[in-house]
Structures are given as structure tokens and as C-alpha cells.
Coordinates of C-alpha atoms and ligand atoms in Angstrom, one line a residue:
X1 CA -28.2 119.4 128.4
X2 CA -26.1 116.4 127.4
X3 CA -24.5 117.0 124.0
X4 CA -23.6 114.0 121.9
X5 CA -20.2 113.8 120.2
X6 CA -20.6 111.6 117.1
X7 CA -17.5 109.6 116.3
X8 CA -17.1 107.3 113.3
X9 CA -18.3 104.4 115.4
X10 CA -18.8 105.8 118.9
X11 CA -21.2 108.2 120.4
X12 CA -20.0 109.8 123.5
X13 CA -22.3 111.4 126.1
X14 CA -20.5 114.5 127.1
X15 CA -22.5 114.4 130.4
X16 CA -21.0 111.0 131.3
X17 CA -18.2 110.8 133.9
X18 CA -15.6 108.4 132.7
X19 CA -13.2 106.7 135.1
X20 CA -10.5 107.0 132.5
X21 CA -10.0 109.1 129.4
X22 CA -6.9 108.3 127.4
X23 CA -5.3 111.1 125.3
X24 CA -3.9 109.4 122.2
X25 CA -4.5 105.9 121.1
X26 CA -1.1 104.5 120.1
X27 CA 0.2 101.2 121.4
X28 CA 0.5 102.5 125.0
X29 CA -3.1 103.5 125.4
X30 CA -4.2 100.5 123.3
X31 CA -2.5 98.4 125.9
X32 CA -4.4 100.3 128.6
X33 CA -7.7 99.6 126.9
X34 CA -6.8 95.9 127.0
X35 CA -5.8 96.1 130.6
X36 CA -9.1 97.9 131.5
X37 CA -11.2 95.4 129.6
X38 CA -9.5 92.4 131.2
X39 CA -10.0 94.0 134.6
X40 CA -13.7 94.5 133.8
X41 CA -14.1 90.9 132.6
X42 CA -12.7 89.5 135.9
X43 CA -14.3 92.1 138.2
X44 CA -17.8 92.8 136.8
X45 CA -18.8 94.5 140.1
X46 CA -15.9 96.9 139.9
X47 CA -16.1 98.1 136.3
X48 CA -14.0 100.9 135.0
X49 CA -15.3 103.0 132.2
X50 CA -12.9 104.2 129.5
X51 CA -12.8 106.4 126.5
X52 CA -9.8 107.2 124.2
X53 CA -9.3 110.2 122.0
X54 CA -7.1 109.9 118.9
X55 CA -6.3 112.6 116.4
X56 CA -5.6 110.2 113.5
X57 CA -8.6 109.1 111.5
X58 CA -7.9 105.5 112.2
X59 CA -5.4 103.5 114.2
X60 CA -1.8 104.0 112.9
X61 CA 1.6 103.3 114.4
X62 CA 4.5 105.2 112.8
X63 CA 2.9 104.5 109.4
X64 CA 5.5 106.6 107.6
X65 CA 8.2 104.2 108.6
X66 CA 6.6 100.9 107.7
X67 CA 9.3 100.2 105.2
X68 CA 9.4 96.8 103.6
X69 CA 11.5 94.4 105.5
X70 CA 12.0 96.7 108.5
X71 CA 11.7 94.5 111.6
X72 CA 10.6 95.1 115.2
X73 CA 13.2 95.9 117.8
X74 CA 11.4 94.0 120.5
X75 CA 10.5 90.3 120.5
X76 CA 6.8 89.7 119.7
X77 CA 6.2 88.5 123.3
X78 CA 6.5 92.2 124.3
X79 CA 3.1 92.8 122.7
X80 CA 0.3 94.9 124.3
X81 CA -0.7 92.2 126.8
X82 CA 1.5 89.1 127.2
X83 CA 4.0 90.3 129.9
X84 CA 1.0 91.3 132.1
X85 CA -1.3 88.5 131.1
X86 CA 0.2 85.6 129.2
X87 CA -3.3 84.1 128.6
X88 CA -4.6 87.3 127.0
X89 CA -6.7 87.0 123.9
X90 CA -5.1 90.2 122.7
X91 CA -1.6 88.7 122.4
X92 CA 0.5 88.5 119.2
X93 CA 0.1 84.7 119.3
X94 CA -3.7 85.1 119.4
X95 CA -3.5 87.4 116.4
X96 CA -1.4 84.9 114.5
X97 CA -3.8 82.2 115.4
X98 CA -6.8 84.3 114.3
X99 CA -5.0 85.1 111.0
X100 CA -4.1 81.5 110.2
X101 CA -0.4 82.2 110.3
X102 CA 0.6 80.7 113.7
X103 CA 2.4 77.6 112.1
X104 CA 3.9 79.8 109.3
X105 CA 5.3 82.3 111.9
X106 CA 6.8 79.5 113.9
X107 CA 8.5 78.1 110.8
X108 CA 10.0 81.6 110.2
X109 CA 12.0 81.0 113.5
X110 CA 12.2 84.6 114.6
X111 CA 11.4 86.6 117.6
X112 CA 11.2 89.7 115.5
X113 CA 8.3 90.1 113.1
X114 CA 8.4 92.8 110.5
X115 CA 7.0 96.2 111.5
X116 CA 4.3 95.8 108.8
X117 CA 3.1 92.6 110.5
X118 CA 3.2 94.1 114.0
X119 CA 1.2 97.0 112.6
X120 CA -1.4 94.6 111.4
X121 CA -1.4 93.0 114.8
X122 CA -1.9 96.4 116.5
X123 CA -4.7 97.2 114.1
X124 CA -6.4 93.9 114.8
X125 CA -6.4 94.7 118.6
X126 CA -7.5 98.3 118.0
X127 CA -10.4 97.0 115.8
X128 CA -11.8 95.3 118.9
X129 CA -12.0 98.6 120.8
X130 CA -13.6 100.9 118.2
X131 CA -16.6 101.6 120.4
X132 CA -14.3 103.2 122.9
X133 CA -12.2 105.5 120.6
X134 CA -13.0 108.9 119.2
X135 CA -10.8 109.0 116.0
X136 CA -10.1 112.2 114.1
X137 CA -10.3 114.1 117.4
X138 CA -7.6 116.0 119.2
X139 CA -7.4 116.8 122.9
X140 CA -6.5 120.5 123.1
X141 CA -6.4 120.9 126.9
X142 CA -7.5 119.8 130.3
X143 CA -9.4 121.8 132.9
X144 CA -10.5 121.2 136.5
X145 CA -14.2 120.8 137.1
X146 CA -15.9 124.1 137.9
X147 CA -16.2 124.7 141.6
X148 CA -20.0 124.7 141.5
X149 CA -20.0 121.2 140.3
X150 CA -17.8 119.8 143.0
X151 CA -20.5 119.8 145.7
X152 CA -22.0 116.4 145.8
X153 CA -20.2 115.0 142.7
X154 CA -16.6 113.9 142.9
X155 CA -14.0 116.2 141.3
X156 CA -13.4 115.6 137.7
X157 CA -11.4 116.8 134.7
X158 CA -12.9 118.4 131.6
X159 CA -11.1 117.1 128.6
X160 CA -11.5 119.6 125.7
X161 CA -11.7 117.8 122.3
X162 CA -11.7 119.3 118.8
X163 CA -13.1 117.0 116.1
X164 CA -11.6 117.3 112.6
X165 CA -13.8 119.5 110.5
X166 CA -15.8 120.9 113.4
X167 CA -15.2 124.4 114.8
X168 CA -16.7 123.4 118.1
X169 CA -14.8 122.3 121.2
X170 CA -16.6 119.6 123.0
X171 CA -15.8 118.7 126.7
X172 CA -15.8 115.2 128.0
X173 CA -15.5 114.4 131.8
X174 CA -13.2 112.1 133.5
X175 CA -12.0 111.2 137.0
X176 CA -8.6 110.2 135.5
X177 CA -6.7 111.1 132.4
X178 CA -3.9 109.1 130.9
X179 CA -1.7 111.1 128.6
X180 CA 0.1 109.1 125.9
X181 CA 0.7 111.5 123.0
X182 CA 4.0 110.0 121.9
X183 CA 7.3 111.3 120.7
X184 CA 7.7 114.6 118.9
X185 CA 9.8 114.8 115.7
X186 CA 13.1 116.7 116.2
X187 CA 14.7 118.8 113.4
X188 CA 18.1 120.4 113.8
X189 CA 17.8 124.0 114.9
X190 CA 17.3 126.4 112.0
X191 CA 16.3 123.8 109.5
X192 CA 12.7 123.9 108.2
X193 CA 10.7 121.0 106.7
X194 CA 9.2 121.4 103.3
X195 CA 8.4 119.4 100.2
X196 CA 12.2 118.7 99.7
X197 CA 13.3 118.6 103.3
X198 CA 11.7 115.9 105.2
X199 CA 11.7 114.4 108.7
X200 CA 11.7 110.6 108.9
X201 CA 8.3 110.7 110.6
X202 CA 6.7 111.8 107.3
X203 CA 9.0 109.7 105.1
X204 CA 6.6 107.4 103.2
X205 CA 3.9 110.0 102.7
X206 CA 6.4 112.4 101.2
X207 CA 8.1 109.7 99.2
X208 CA 4.8 108.6 97.6
X209 CA 4.1 112.2 96.7
X210 CA 7.4 112.4 94.8
X211 CA 8.1 110.8 91.4
X212 CA 11.2 108.6 92.0
X213 CA 12.4 109.5 88.5
X214 CA 12.9 113.1 89.8
X215 CA 15.2 112.0 92.5
X216 CA 18.8 111.9 91.2
X217 CA 20.4 112.5 94.6
X218 CA 19.3 112.3 98.2
X219 CA 20.9 112.9 101.5
X220 CA 19.9 111.1 104.7
X221 CA 21.0 112.7 107.9
X222 CA 21.5 110.7 111.1
X223 CA 23.1 107.5 112.4
X224 CA 20.2 105.7 114.1
X225 CA 17.9 102.9 113.0
X226 CA 15.6 105.1 111.0
X227 CA 18.5 106.8 109.1
X228 CA 20.0 103.4 108.2
X229 CA 16.7 102.0 107.1
X230 CA 15.9 105.1 104.9
X231 CA 19.4 105.0 103.4
X232 CA 18.9 101.3 102.4
X233 CA 15.4 102.0 101.1
X234 CA 16.5 104.9 98.9
X235 CA 19.5 103.0 97.6
X236 CA 17.3 100.0 96.6
X237 CA 14.2 101.8 95.5
X238 CA 15.7 104.6 93.5
X239 CA 18.5 102.7 91.7
X240 CA 19.7 105.7 89.7
X241 CA 20.1 108.0 92.7
X242 CA 23.3 109.1 94.4
X243 CA 22.7 108.4 98.1
X244 CA 24.6 110.5 100.7
X245 CA 24.4 109.2 104.3
X246 CA 25.6 112.0 106.6
X247 CA 26.5 110.4 110.0
X248 CA 28.1 112.2 113.0
X249 CA 29.9 109.0 114.1
X250 CA 32.7 107.1 112.3
X251 CA 30.0 104.8 110.9
X252 CA 26.7 103.3 112.0
X253 CA 27.1 102.0 115.6
X254 CA 25.5 98.8 116.8
X255 CA 22.4 98.6 119.0
X256 CA 23.3 96.4 122.0
X257 CA 20.6 93.8 122.2
X258 CA 22.7 91.2 124.0
X259 CA 20.8 89.4 126.9
X260 CA 22.4 91.0 129.9
X261 CA 22.1 94.5 128.5
X262 CA 18.6 93.8 127.4
X263 CA 17.6 93.4 131.0
X264 CA 17.3 97.2 131.2
X265 CA 14.0 96.8 129.4
X266 CA 12.6 94.3 131.9
X267 CA 9.7 95.4 134.0
X268 CA 11.9 94.9 137.1
X269 CA 14.4 97.5 135.8
X270 CA 11.7 100.2 136.3
X271 CA 11.9 99.6 140.1
X272 CA 15.7 99.6 140.0
X273 CA 15.6 102.9 138.1
X274 CA 12.8 104.5 140.0
X275 CA 14.0 103.6 143.5
X276 CA 17.7 103.9 142.6
X277 CA 20.1 106.7 143.6
X278 CA 21.0 109.5 141.3
X279 CA 24.3 107.7 140.6
X280 CA 22.6 104.4 139.7
X281 CA 20.1 106.1 137.5
X282 CA 22.9 107.9 135.6
X283 CA 24.6 104.5 135.2
X284 CA 21.6 103.2 133.2
X285 CA 22.1 106.1 130.7
X286 CA 25.9 106.0 130.7
X287 CA 26.2 102.3 130.1
X288 CA 23.1 101.4 128.2
X289 CA 22.1 104.4 126.1
X290 CA 23.4 102.3 123.2
X291 CA 20.6 99.8 123.5
X292 CA 18.3 102.3 121.8
X293 CA 19.6 105.8 121.0
X294 CA 21.6 106.7 117.8
X295 CA 22.3 103.1 117.1
X296 CA 21.1 100.6 114.4
X297 CA 20.5 96.9 114.2
X298 CA 23.3 94.5 113.0
X299 CA 21.2 93.4 110.0
X300 CA 20.7 96.8 108.4
X301 CA 24.3 97.9 109.1
X302 CA 25.7 94.8 107.4
X303 CA 23.3 95.2 104.5
X304 CA 24.5 98.7 103.9
X305 CA 28.2 97.7 104.2
X306 CA 27.7 94.9 101.7
X307 CA 26.2 97.4 99.2
X308 CA 29.2 99.7 99.7
X309 CA 31.7 96.9 99.4
X310 CA 30.0 95.5 96.2
X311 CA 30.4 99.0 94.7
X312 CA 34.2 98.8 95.5
X313 CA 34.3 95.4 93.7
X314 CA 32.2 96.6 90.7
X315 CA 33.7 100.1 90.5
X316 CA 31.6 103.2 90.5
X317 CA 30.1 104.7 93.7
X318 CA 26.5 105.6 94.4
X319 CA 26.4 105.1 98.2
X320 CA 28.5 107.8 99.9
X321 CA 28.8 107.5 103.7
X322 CA 30.1 110.8 105.0
X323 CA 31.3 110.0 108.5
X324 CA 32.2 112.4 111.3
X325 CA 29.9 114.8 109.5
X326 CA 27.1 117.2 110.5
X327 CA 24.7 119.3 108.5
X328 CA 25.1 123.0 109.4
X329 CA 22.7 124.6 106.9
X330 CA 20.2 123.7 104.2
X331 CA 19.7 126.3 101.5
X332 CA 16.5 126.1 99.5
X333 CA 15.6 127.7 96.3
X334 CA 13.0 126.3 93.9
X335 CA 13.8 122.7 93.2
X336 CA 17.3 123.1 94.4
X337 CA 18.4 122.0 97.9
X338 CA 22.0 122.7 98.9
X339 CA 23.2 120.9 102.1
X340 CA 26.2 122.3 103.9
X341 CA 28.1 119.4 105.5
X342 CA 30.8 120.1 108.1
X343 CA 33.5 117.5 108.8
X344 CA 37.2 118.1 108.7
X345 CA 36.3 120.7 106.0
X346 CA 33.0 122.1 104.8
X347 CA 31.4 120.8 101.6
X348 CA 28.2 121.5 99.8
X349 CA 26.0 118.7 98.4
X350 CA 23.2 119.5 95.9
X351 CA 20.4 117.1 96.4
X352 CA 16.8 116.7 95.3
X353 CA 15.6 115.5 98.7
X354 CA 17.2 115.7 102.2
X355 CA 15.7 113.4 104.9
X356 CA 16.4 114.2 108.5
X357 CA 16.3 111.1 110.6
X358 CA 17.4 113.1 113.6
X359 CA 15.2 111.6 116.2
X360 CA 12.5 112.8 118.5
X361 CA 11.9 114.9 121.7
X362 CA 10.4 113.0 124.6
X363 CA 6.7 113.4 125.3
X364 CA 5.9 116.7 127.2
X365 CA 2.5 117.0 128.9
X366 CA 2.9 120.6 130.0
X367 CA 1.0 122.2 127.1
X368 CA -2.0 119.9 127.6
X369 CA -2.1 120.5 131.3
X370 CA -2.4 124.3 130.8
X371 CA -3.7 125.9 134.0
X372 CA -3.6 122.5 135.8
X373 CA 0.2 122.5 135.6
X374 CA 0.4 124.8 138.6
X375 CA -1.0 122.0 140.8
X376 CA 1.6 119.5 139.5
X377 CA 4.8 119.3 141.6
X378 CA 8.3 119.5 140.0
X379 CA 11.7 118.3 141.0
X380 CA 14.8 120.4 141.6
X381 CA 15.5 120.2 137.8
X382 CA 12.0 121.5 137.0
X383 CA 10.7 118.2 135.7
X384 CA 7.3 116.8 136.7
X385 CA 7.3 114.6 139.8
X386 CA 5.7 111.3 138.9
X387 CA 4.6 108.5 141.3
X388 CA 5.8 104.9 140.7
X389 CA 2.3 104.3 139.4
X390 CA 2.9 106.9 136.6
X391 CA 0.5 109.4 138.3
X392 CA 1.6 113.0 138.4
X393 CA 2.4 114.1 141.9
X394 CA 0.1 117.1 142.6
X395 CA -1.2 119.3 145.4
X396 CA -4.5 118.3 147.1
X397 CA -6.4 120.8 145.0
X398 CA -6.2 118.5 142.1
X399 CA -8.6 115.8 143.2
X400 CA -8.2 113.7 140.0
X401 CA -5.5 111.4 138.6
X402 CA -3.3 112.5 135.7
X403 CA -1.1 109.6 134.5
X404 CA 1.7 109.6 131.9
X405 CA 2.5 106.9 129.4
X406 CA 5.7 108.4 128.0
X407 CA 7.8 111.4 129.1
X408 CA 8.9 109.6 132.3
X409 CA 12.6 108.9 131.3
X410 CA 13.8 110.9 134.4
X411 CA 11.7 108.9 136.8
X412 CA 11.1 105.4 135.2
X413 CA 14.0 105.1 132.9
X414 CA 14.7 103.8 129.4
X415 CA 11.5 102.0 128.6
X416 CA 9.4 105.2 129.0
X417 CA 8.9 105.8 125.3
X418 CA 9.3 102.2 124.1
X419 CA 7.0 99.2 123.7
X420 CA 8.9 96.8 126.0
X421 CA 7.0 97.5 129.1
X422 CA 3.6 98.8 128.0
X423 CA 1.7 95.7 129.0
X424 CA 2.9 95.8 132.6
X425 CA 2.8 99.6 132.8
X426 CA -0.9 99.7 131.7
X427 CA -1.7 97.1 134.3
X428 CA 0.0 99.2 137.0
X429 CA -2.0 102.3 135.9
X430 CA -5.2 100.2 136.0
X431 CA -4.4 99.0 139.5
X432 CA -3.7 102.6 140.6
X433 CA -7.0 103.9 139.2
X434 CA -8.9 101.2 141.0
X435 CA -7.1 101.6 144.4
X436 CA -7.6 105.4 144.3
X437 CA -11.3 104.9 143.6
X438 CA -11.7 102.4 146.5
X439 CA -10.0 104.8 148.9
X440 CA -12.3 107.7 147.7
X441 CA -15.4 105.5 148.1
X442 CA -14.3 104.4 151.6
X443 CA -13.7 108.0 152.6
X444 CA -17.0 109.2 151.2
X445 CA -18.8 106.4 153.2
X446 CA -16.9 107.4 156.4
X447 CA -17.8 111.1 156.2
X448 CA -20.9 112.2 158.1
X449 CA -23.8 113.1 155.8
X450 CA -24.4 116.8 155.1
X451 CA -27.2 118.2 157.3
X452 CA -30.4 118.7 155.3
X453 CA -31.1 122.3 154.1
X454 CA -27.5 123.3 153.7
Ligands
FAD1 C1 9.9 104.2 113.3 C2 9.8 103.9 114.7 C3 9.9 102.5 115.1 C4 9.9 102.2 116.4 N1 10.0 100.8 116.7 C5 10.0 100.5 118.0 C6 10.2 99.1 118.4 O1 10.4 98.2 117.5 N2 10.2 98.8 119.7 C7 10.0 99.7 120.7 O2 10.0 99.4 121.8 N3 9.8 101.0 120.4 C8 9.8 101.4 119.1 N4 9.7 102.8 118.8 C9 9.4 103.8 119.9 C10 7.9 104.3 119.9 O3 7.8 105.3 120.8 C11 7.0 103.2 120.4 O4 7.0 102.2 119.4 C12 5.5 103.6 120.4 O5 5.1 104.4 119.3 C13 5.0 104.2 121.7 O6 3.6 104.2 121.7 P1 2.8 105.4 122.3 O7 1.4 104.9 122.2 O8 3.3 105.8 123.6 O9 3.1 106.6 121.3 P2 2.6 106.8 119.8 O10 2.8 105.5 119.1 O11 3.4 107.9 119.3 O12 1.1 107.2 119.9 C14 0.7 108.4 120.3 C15 -0.7 108.7 119.7 O13 -1.2 109.9 120.2 C16 -1.9 110.6 119.2 N5 -1.9 112.0 119.7 C17 -0.9 112.9 119.9 N6 -1.4 114.0 120.4 C18 -2.7 113.9 120.5 C19 -3.8 114.8 121.0 N7 -3.5 116.0 121.5 N8 -5.0 114.3 121.0 C20 -5.3 113.1 120.5 N9 -4.4 112.2 120.0 C21 -3.1 112.6 120.1 C22 -1.0 110.4 118.0 O14 -1.7 110.6 116.8 C23 -0.6 109.0 118.2 O15 -1.4 108.1 117.5 C24 9.7 103.1 117.4 C25 9.6 104.5 117.1 C26 9.7 104.9 115.7 C27 9.6 106.3 115.4

């Protein structure tokens, strides 16, 4: 019997066999939804069916870091569609036009909208795909189709979905699954999050739950963009608080976004990385890690320095940048939070809140793959082998496609967890799904029909 999974605005027939199920509906799989739709519009006889499963209740892109005045770190032209299809109706320019702000945005003379505005753009695109997304639903695992079902019907994957508030696990079927579950927050070893010790990924929610009047001192740990933005936000928003920025470097280092270096984010750089030698791949990281990792934008660095210098002029210090410093321990007791900071010596700071902007782990698909992982081939270093088309390389027993959007730094390079290349990448995945389906259909037609009665 076909069960029906009721979503907020989508009803999914669990007996249906989708061509593509996307796990997660962040910008990467949103971009895939656009690519699939544009393919279907231009190829009505070769339609691809898609469904996306997203654990958040509605579309949201790093909502907890939508700080006022924080800007994008990619130009608006690297939206979910333009680099693949400059005429797309899902481009950032189309959004501006639909919102009546195209002329106003042009007058602003910037390539870099605020994150708040880009979020509104992503929500605007996502709102056009609500009939394909199961929100408030988490994929908890993938399984191969049962052997008995494989006779006659093509192989498929069972995608196990848990809907918020329901004890039941529903299964949805797909020929291909595209995993795009995003980065995973990273805390230093041994340090636990709680109501006073936060990771930057939960920042605004935690901050709104706290009475700013209760914050007399705060520590922000890390030297990247998020750390610098949170330090500035705390300094400006809680004007009576002492703000300690604990940075491992000698000060915030600049993100290199100069034009030659920026080419590492071009679609063509993916080929140079993927087909490069071990030495050339390593060169990408050695020379260009500072385009993205543990670095901050010029604007926020100068903003913070200006505040620090103004304090020198006025006298009285509230912004304390502790350089060459690392947090070795956080001791919690009631409302008290003691942060042990190691630099040339060890000092203890007592704060009301300690925010760890200590980055993220790359996406890891292994836990979702479960049993299926044994079919997926690994390289000498134990990492998944991934085709140029982002499809996991697997043994022939896995007759379906599992694609990764994220977690492919070792094969596809620096853009793997970023927005820069999502439009082109989604187009490449769409192409791959189509070409595999064509080959399978041709093979099925070429095979002699099963004799009757068997
Ligand atoms: C604060 C911040 C700012 C950034 N700014 C930029 C920028 O300006 N430019 C840039 O290029 N990159 C930026 N990045 C990098 C970031 O990785 C990308 O912006 C982007 O989020 C990648 O999109 P994604 O869809 O792959 O992942 P995500 O945006 O993380 O989306 C993954 C989605 O999957 C859902 N999910 C996870 N597990 C499951 C599951 N089991 N079942 C169902 N749903 C699930 C999550 O709820 C989430 O919505 C930024 C990152 C941060 C943290």
C-alpha cells in the first residue's frame, strides 16, 4: 500500500520512484532543484523527478550568523544559477527585479550584497520549490532496494525519513540521491557547548535568549571571518561589555580575494584540481588556503582596528585582542565561566559568555550511507573516491547513483563547501543523472526479453 507522507505543502507518495532525492535543502540542493527544473522546461520528453528533504522547518541559510551589515564573500553573480545559465529566472538579478530594487542595488555599486539580502534572495528562490521539499524532515539513512524488488524494476535506494513530531520512519524511493548536508560545527576538544559556551553556528539564537544587560564580559575565540564579525557585533551591541578576542595568530589575517588568487574558485579550477597531480593539488592548499580558511575580510579587520585605536585615543580599554593565544580549558560553574588562555604565559579570564568561532568539519556522508558504504570505494588515504561528476565511485552491486555536494575537498578542491561553484556543479550532476538514465534505458532495450513463465 502506498503510504502518504504529509509535508507542510507537499504530499509525497512513498511508492513513487523519484529520479533524484536531495538530502538537505541548503543553497547547494536549491541550486540543483533549479538545474533540474530548467532541464525539464527545455526537455519535456526527458523529465527528471526530484524531491528534497530538509530538517529545518523552513528554508534557512546560516540564520544564526545573519549579523547586521555582514556581507557576502562571493559576488552576487555567483548565485544559484547564473554561472550555469545567465538567462535564468532564478538569478539574483531576477530577484532584485521582482523585489523592485534592481535600480537601487545598482546605485549601491557593490558586487557583495549583505548576507541578510542574499538570504532573502535564497528564500525567494526556495519559495518557488515548496512543492518539492519536505521540510521538518530528517534523512536518517539510505538502504539498497530489497532483492525481491529488483526483478523487473530498476534498482533503487530507500531513503529513510523521520518527520519532526512523528515516531514513524517513512521510506521514499529514488534512483539517485544527492547528499548535501553541509558543514558540521567544530568545538575544540574537551570543550562542551551550553547556555554560556556557544559555537558561532548558534550565535544569534543564543544571543537573543540572553539579556544583554547580563553580559559584562565576553570572549570570542577564533581568527576567521565569523570570529571577527561576532567580536564587532558584541562590541557594538553590548556597549558596556569587556570584549576579549582570543586569536591564535598575531592578529586577524586578510582573506585574499585579489583577482588572480580568486581564480581558484572558477569552475575551470575544479578540472585543474581534479585532474592535477598530487603535487599540484597540494599547491592549491599551500598557496591559496588564505582565500577562505582562518582569514577575515579587509572591511571587518579595519573596523575592529579603528575601534581599538579610538580607545587608545580616548583612553580606557574595552576591546582586548589577545594574540598568539589559545583556549586550553573552560571551567563552568553556575553563571561563572572561567576561560584559560595560553600564550607566552597562562591567564584566566572570567566571562559571562564565551563564543567559539572555531570553524567546521567538512561534510561526511559515511553515517548516512550506513550499510551502503561497503559498496563505495575508497582511496589509499581511506577517503571516498568520487567521480568528476560528484558521483561516489562504487562497486557494480550498487546500481544507483549517490552524489555529493560538499565533502569533496580531496577530489574537487577548495570550492567543495562554498557557494562559488554551486550553479555549475548542480548542472554537472543533472547531466550525469540524465546520461546514466539514457545508458540504462539503452541497455534495457538491448537485452533480450525474459522468457515467459520464468
Ligand atoms: C556564517 C557563514 C557564512 C558563509 N558565507 C559564505 C559566503 O559568503 N560565500 C561562500 O561561498 N560560502 C560561504 N559559507 C560556506 C557555506 O558552506 C556555504 O555558504 C553554504 O552553506 C553551502 O551550502 P550547502 O547547501 O552545501 O550547505 P548548508 O547551507 O549547510 O545546507 C545543508 C542543509 O542540509 C540540512 N540537513 C543536514 N542534515 C540533514 C539530514 N540528515 N536530513 C535533512 N536535512 C539535513 C541542513 O539543515 C541544511 O539546511 C559560509 C558559511 C558560514 C557558516
